[in-house]
């Protein structure tokens, strides 16, 4: 069974650029969530996708957007990058989105540095 | 107000000893879930243990147990017989249901645990 994978592992961008991060969910999982983790902080929930539809969003501006594909893999897109977007971006997949206790399986993350 | 508070930025424990990592939470929703995750320096978050708000018994998973005190809104993680490989960041998290029916998780700022021989 393949776990959650993310690409790229590291990325350097400059302010104002756009970035796309990718996530492949664990086999059989139809729900993907994205988190931003700034240095020294806990992860902050960005949004969740269930069967290709966004079904939950945290307090992030619209320049953070996402997609989920029919194979349940997902992309996180960030437009007009700001210095504060520098963080570890974590993707997590789960079997479903419908239970409070649903276990999420995290990928290794993408480290984004915005200069 | 912080939804999840972890007051210990760092903890030290001797190998083979037990350690308690503190977590308090704030919610007015009667239905919620509490989680603990471990994050080694590699960055990947590893699920450890879950406690539902309606669960009567404290959750246990191997060497991990969750000391759930609902009235005090605390969900402390107890690690028994610490091992050197337990050195990592530990995050407490809560999942609540929104008015739209989706589940939104909130994480604390974490506690760094160092296990020394």
mmCIF file of C-alpha atoms in Angstrom:
data_model
loop_
_atom_site.group_PDB
_atom_site.id
_atom_site.type_symbol
_atom_site.label_atom_id
_atom_site.label_comp_id
_atom_site.label_asym_id
_atom_site.label_seq_id
_atom_site.Cartn_x
_atom_site.Cartn_y
_atom_site.Cartn_z
ATOM 1 C CA UNK A 1 0.000 0.000 0.000
ATOM 2 C CA UNK A 2 1.488 3.338 -1.108
ATOM 3 C CA UNK A 3 1.356 6.164 1.411
ATOM 4 C CA UNK A 4 0.699 9.831 0.777
ATOM 5 C CA UNK A 5 3.296 11.419 -1.498
ATOM 6 C CA UNK A 6 3.952 15.077 -2.208
ATOM 7 C CA UNK A 7 5.968 16.908 -4.815
ATOM 8 C CA UNK A 8 8.206 18.756 -4.974
ATOM 9 C CA UNK A 9 9.997 18.297 -1.657
ATOM 10 C CA UNK A 10 11.494 21.793 -1.702
ATOM 11 C CA UNK A 11 10.749 24.895 -3.706
ATOM 12 C CA UNK A 12 12.088 28.451 -3.870
ATOM 13 C CA UNK A 13 9.963 31.212 -5.404
ATOM 14 C CA UNK A 14 9.988 34.992 -5.422
ATOM 15 C CA UNK A 15 7.273 37.355 -4.252
ATOM 16 C CA UNK A 16 4.406 37.726 -6.694
ATOM 17 C CA UNK A 17 4.976 34.380 -8.397
ATOM 18 C CA UNK A 18 2.537 31.504 -8.495
ATOM 19 C CA UNK A 19 3.164 27.959 -7.233
ATOM 20 C CA UNK A 20 1.492 24.564 -7.616
ATOM 21 C CA UNK A 21 2.041 21.794 -5.085
ATOM 22 C CA UNK A 22 0.948 18.223 -5.718
ATOM 23 C CA UNK A 23 -0.296 15.401 -3.532
ATOM 24 C CA UNK A 24 -1.137 11.776 -4.232
ATOM 25 C CA UNK A 25 -3.481 10.319 -1.673
ATOM 26 C CA UNK A 26 -3.175 6.902 -0.106
ATOM 27 C CA UNK A 27 -4.785 4.119 -2.110
ATOM 28 C CA UNK A 28 -8.541 3.965 -1.501
ATOM 29 C CA UNK A 29 -8.748 7.411 0.119
ATOM 30 C CA UNK A 30 -11.197 9.902 -1.404
ATOM 31 C CA UNK A 31 -10.551 12.883 0.862
ATOM 32 C CA UNK A 32 -7.540 15.192 0.825
ATOM 33 C CA UNK A 33 -6.782 18.063 3.192
ATOM 34 C CA UNK A 34 -4.078 20.703 2.900
ATOM 35 C CA UNK A 35 -2.290 22.434 5.768
ATOM 36 C CA UNK A 36 0.231 25.253 6.086
ATOM 37 C CA UNK A 37 2.796 24.959 8.860
ATOM 38 C CA UNK A 38 4.934 28.033 9.494
ATOM 39 C CA UNK A 39 8.210 27.607 11.368
ATOM 40 C CA UNK A 40 7.609 26.961 15.058
ATOM 41 C CA UNK A 41 3.835 26.714 14.654
ATOM 42 C CA UNK A 42 1.246 23.988 14.409
ATOM 43 C CA UNK A 43 -0.365 23.163 11.060
ATOM 44 C CA UNK A 44 -3.165 25.450 9.927
ATOM 45 C CA UNK A 45 -6.007 23.956 7.927
ATOM 46 C CA UNK A 46 -6.306 25.438 4.419
ATOM 47 C CA UNK A 47 -9.072 23.353 2.843
ATOM 48 C CA UNK A 48 -10.374 19.856 2.248
ATOM 49 C CA UNK A 49 -11.519 18.120 -0.927
ATOM 50 C CA UNK A 50 -13.948 15.232 -1.014
ATOM 51 C CA UNK A 51 -14.711 13.543 -4.330
ATOM 52 C CA UNK A 52 -13.409 16.527 -6.319
ATOM 53 C CA UNK A 53 -15.425 19.137 -4.382
ATOM 54 C CA UNK A 54 -14.142 21.542 -1.721
ATOM 55 C CA UNK A 55 -16.080 20.724 1.465
ATOM 56 C CA UNK A 56 -14.334 22.754 4.132
ATOM 57 C CA UNK A 57 -12.065 25.770 4.212
ATOM 58 C CA UNK A 58 -9.960 27.471 6.858
ATOM 59 C CA UNK A 59 -9.172 31.150 7.159
ATOM 60 C CA UNK A 60 -7.094 31.542 4.005
ATOM 61 C CA UNK A 61 -7.561 34.126 1.226
ATOM 62 C CA UNK A 62 -8.891 33.152 -2.227
ATOM 63 C CA UNK A 63 -5.393 33.202 -3.720
ATOM 64 C CA UNK A 64 -5.077 29.774 -2.092
ATOM 65 C CA UNK A 65 -7.029 27.423 -4.317
ATOM 66 C CA UNK A 66 -7.110 23.734 -4.978
ATOM 67 C CA UNK A 67 -8.221 20.914 -7.193
ATOM 68 C CA UNK A 68 -8.928 17.261 -6.719
ATOM 69 C CA UNK A 69 -8.786 14.892 -9.673
ATOM 70 C CA UNK A 70 -10.855 11.772 -10.418
ATOM 71 C CA UNK A 71 -8.036 9.589 -9.059
ATOM 72 C CA UNK A 72 -8.296 11.682 -5.828
ATOM 73 C CA UNK A 73 -4.857 13.218 -6.181
ATOM 74 C CA UNK A 74 -4.843 16.937 -5.448
ATOM 75 C CA UNK A 75 -3.132 20.247 -6.181
ATOM 76 C CA UNK A 76 -2.703 23.326 -4.048
ATOM 77 C CA UNK A 77 -2.221 26.551 -5.999
ATOM 78 C CA UNK A 78 -1.033 29.778 -4.435
ATOM 79 C CA UNK A 79 -1.108 32.981 -6.488
ATOM 80 C CA UNK A 80 0.697 36.253 -5.841
ATOM 81 C CA UNK A 81 3.108 34.720 -3.357
ATOM 82 C CA UNK A 82 3.979 36.714 -0.248
ATOM 83 C CA UNK A 83 6.962 36.318 2.070
ATOM 84 C CA UNK A 84 4.648 34.966 4.800
ATOM 85 C CA UNK A 85 3.677 32.073 2.536
ATOM 86 C CA UNK A 86 7.072 30.518 3.332
ATOM 87 C CA UNK A 87 6.160 27.343 5.207
ATOM 88 C CA UNK A 88 5.893 23.573 5.141
ATOM 89 C CA UNK A 89 2.776 22.550 3.205
ATOM 90 C CA UNK A 90 1.313 19.275 4.325
ATOM 91 C CA UNK A 91 -1.203 17.133 2.526
ATOM 92 C CA UNK A 92 -3.252 14.497 4.343
ATOM 93 C CA UNK A 93 -5.616 11.887 2.994
ATOM 94 C CA UNK A 94 -8.381 9.934 4.696
ATOM 95 C CA UNK A 95 -10.771 7.178 3.741
ATOM 96 C CA UNK A 96 -13.779 9.483 3.938
ATOM 97 C CA UNK A 97 -14.638 12.966 5.149
ATOM 98 C CA UNK A 98 -17.669 11.933 7.122
ATOM 99 C CA UNK A 99 -16.479 11.099 10.616
ATOM 100 C CA UNK A 100 -15.090 13.191 13.439
ATOM 101 C CA UNK A 101 -12.593 10.485 14.291
ATOM 102 C CA UNK A 102 -11.467 9.819 10.745
ATOM 103 C CA UNK A 103 -7.708 9.185 10.766
ATOM 104 C CA UNK A 104 -5.678 11.376 8.442
ATOM 105 C CA UNK A 105 -2.462 10.114 6.901
ATOM 106 C CA UNK A 106 0.047 12.846 6.169
ATOM 107 C CA UNK A 107 2.615 13.166 3.450
ATOM 108 C CA UNK A 108 6.196 14.355 4.051
ATOM 109 C CA UNK A 109 5.355 17.914 3.016
ATOM 110 C CA UNK A 110 6.695 20.497 0.596
ATOM 111 C CA UNK A 111 8.975 23.188 1.996
ATOM 112 C CA UNK A 112 8.287 26.470 0.221
ATOM 113 C CA UNK A 113 10.593 29.450 0.568
ATOM 114 C CA UNK A 114 9.436 32.788 -0.829
ATOM 115 C CA UNK A 115 12.175 35.388 -1.342
ATOM 116 C CA UNK B 1 -9.295 32.683 22.468
ATOM 117 C CA UNK B 2 -7.017 29.825 21.473
ATOM 118 C CA UNK B 3 -8.947 26.696 20.623
ATOM 119 C CA UNK B 4 -6.021 24.435 21.499
ATOM 120 C CA UNK B 5 -3.431 25.377 24.092
ATOM 121 C CA UNK B 6 -0.209 23.502 24.667
ATOM 122 C CA UNK B 7 1.585 25.304 27.477
ATOM 123 C CA UNK B 8 4.842 23.314 27.423
ATOM 124 C CA UNK B 9 7.104 24.467 24.599
ATOM 125 C CA UNK B 10 9.693 21.857 25.586
ATOM 126 C CA UNK B 11 9.877 18.768 27.777
ATOM 127 C CA UNK B 12 12.743 16.501 28.787
ATOM 128 C CA UNK B 13 12.363 12.924 29.976
ATOM 129 C CA UNK B 14 14.734 10.129 30.853
ATOM 130 C CA UNK B 15 14.583 7.010 28.722
ATOM 131 C CA UNK B 16 12.124 4.406 30.126
ATOM 132 C CA UNK B 17 10.308 7.028 32.221
ATOM 133 C CA UNK B 18 6.722 8.175 31.617
ATOM 134 C CA UNK B 19 5.924 11.704 30.450
ATOM 135 C CA UNK B 20 2.715 13.746 30.242
ATOM 136 C CA UNK B 21 2.192 16.374 27.544
ATOM 137 C CA UNK B 22 -0.523 18.892 28.348
ATOM 138 C CA UNK B 23 -3.353 20.033 26.104
ATOM 139 C CA UNK B 24 -6.405 22.130 26.892
ATOM 140 C CA UNK B 25 -9.108 22.982 24.397
ATOM 141 C CA UNK B 26 -11.961 25.413 24.017
ATOM 142 C CA UNK B 27 -15.246 24.617 22.322
ATOM 143 C CA UNK B 28 -18.951 25.069 22.967
ATOM 144 C CA UNK B 29 -19.847 22.240 20.606
ATOM 145 C CA UNK B 30 -20.857 19.024 22.450
ATOM 146 C CA UNK B 31 -19.528 16.895 19.591
ATOM 147 C CA UNK B 32 -15.807 17.060 18.826
ATOM 148 C CA UNK B 33 -12.763 14.876 18.382
ATOM 149 C CA UNK B 34 -9.339 15.224 19.941
ATOM 150 C CA UNK B 35 -6.136 13.946 18.356
ATOM 151 C CA UNK B 36 -2.461 13.724 19.104
ATOM 152 C CA UNK B 37 0.184 13.668 16.391
ATOM 153 C CA UNK B 38 3.943 13.196 16.448
ATOM 154 C CA UNK B 39 6.151 15.132 14.049
ATOM 155 C CA UNK B 40 9.785 14.000 13.786
ATOM 156 C CA UNK B 41 12.368 16.319 12.261
ATOM 157 C CA UNK B 42 11.592 14.813 8.834
ATOM 158 C CA UNK B 43 8.300 16.761 8.896
ATOM 159 C CA UNK B 44 5.716 14.029 8.422
ATOM 160 C CA UNK B 45 2.837 14.101 10.934
ATOM 161 C CA UNK B 46 2.136 10.700 12.474
ATOM 162 C CA UNK B 47 -1.267 9.973 14.036
ATOM 163 C CA UNK B 48 -0.967 8.640 17.592
ATOM 164 C CA UNK B 49 -4.341 8.557 19.324
ATOM 165 C CA UNK B 50 -7.949 9.774 19.111
ATOM 166 C CA UNK B 51 -10.599 10.575 21.723
ATOM 167 C CA UNK B 52 -14.205 11.401 20.868
ATOM 168 C CA UNK B 53 -16.119 13.799 23.099
ATOM 169 C CA UNK B 54 -18.722 11.131 23.863
ATOM 170 C CA UNK B 55 -16.228 8.363 24.608
ATOM 171 C CA UNK B 56 -16.548 7.244 28.213
ATOM 172 C CA UNK B 57 -13.188 5.530 28.440
ATOM 173 C CA UNK B 58 -9.801 7.156 28.008
ATOM 174 C CA UNK B 59 -8.225 6.146 24.693
ATOM 175 C CA UNK B 60 -5.110 3.960 24.692
ATOM 176 C CA UNK B 61 -2.826 2.880 21.856
ATOM 177 C CA UNK B 62 0.157 0.845 22.959
ATOM 178 C CA UNK B 63 2.440 3.110 25.000
ATOM 179 C CA UNK B 64 0.189 6.120 24.382
ATOM 180 C CA UNK B 65 -2.828 6.998 26.477
ATOM 181 C CA UNK B 66 -5.012 10.067 26.520
ATOM 182 C CA UNK B 67 -6.058 11.436 29.895
ATOM 183 C CA UNK B 68 -9.425 12.971 28.942
ATOM 184 C CA UNK B 69 -10.979 15.283 31.531
ATOM 185 C CA UNK B 70 -14.046 16.714 29.836
ATOM 186 C CA UNK B 71 -15.142 19.089 32.581
ATOM 187 C CA UNK B 72 -11.673 20.642 32.655
ATOM 188 C CA UNK B 73 -11.451 20.561 28.849
ATOM 189 C CA UNK B 74 -8.110 18.832 28.958
ATOM 190 C CA UNK B 75 -6.734 16.000 26.835
ATOM 191 C CA UNK B 76 -3.242 15.214 28.033
ATOM 192 C CA UNK B 77 -1.065 12.653 26.263
ATOM 193 C CA UNK B 78 0.779 10.162 28.442
ATOM 194 C CA UNK B 79 3.720 8.299 26.944
ATOM 195 C CA UNK B 80 4.860 5.391 29.049
ATOM 196 C CA UNK B 81 8.347 3.852 28.958
ATOM 197 C CA UNK B 82 9.850 6.617 26.797
ATOM 198 C CA UNK B 83 12.239 5.595 24.035
ATOM 199 C CA UNK B 84 14.933 7.633 22.303
ATOM 200 C CA UNK B 85 12.844 7.487 19.125
ATOM 201 C CA UNK B 86 10.048 9.372 20.888
ATOM 202 C CA UNK B 87 12.060 12.594 20.592
ATOM 203 C CA UNK B 88 9.943 14.797 18.318
ATOM 204 C CA UNK B 89 7.340 17.576 18.251
ATOM 205 C CA UNK B 90 3.934 16.572 19.566
ATOM 206 C CA UNK B 91 0.742 18.311 18.472
ATOM 207 C CA UNK B 92 -2.684 18.237 20.026
ATOM 208 C CA UNK B 93 -5.580 18.872 17.638
ATOM 209 C CA UNK B 94 -9.351 19.175 17.776
ATOM 210 C CA UNK B 95 -11.867 18.570 15.023
ATOM 211 C CA UNK B 96 -15.263 20.278 15.166
ATOM 212 C CA UNK B 97 -18.267 20.260 12.882
ATOM 213 C CA UNK B 98 -19.055 23.525 11.123
ATOM 214 C CA UNK B 99 -22.562 24.811 10.431
ATOM 215 C CA UNK B 100 -22.020 23.629 6.860
ATOM 216 C CA UNK B 101 -21.448 20.065 8.035
ATOM 217 C CA UNK B 102 -17.731 19.842 7.312
ATOM 218 C CA UNK B 103 -15.035 19.023 9.838
ATOM 219 C CA UNK B 104 -12.475 21.714 10.583
ATOM 220 C CA UNK B 105 -9.341 20.742 12.516
ATOM 221 C CA UNK B 106 -7.360 23.093 14.751
ATOM 222 C CA UNK B 107 -3.846 22.316 15.951
ATOM 223 C CA UNK B 108 -1.926 23.582 18.958
ATOM 224 C CA UNK B 109 1.562 25.060 18.724
ATOM 225 C CA UNK B 110 3.190 21.837 19.800
ATOM 226 C CA UNK B 111 5.516 20.559 22.511
ATOM 227 C CA UNK B 112 9.069 19.515 21.763
ATOM 228 C CA UNK B 113 9.930 16.303 23.608
ATOM 229 C CA UNK B 114 13.531 15.240 24.102
ATOM 230 C CA UNK B 115 14.234 11.794 25.504
ATOM 231 C CA UNK B 116 17.737 11.433 26.897
ATOM 232 C CA UNK B 117 19.523 8.211 27.817
#
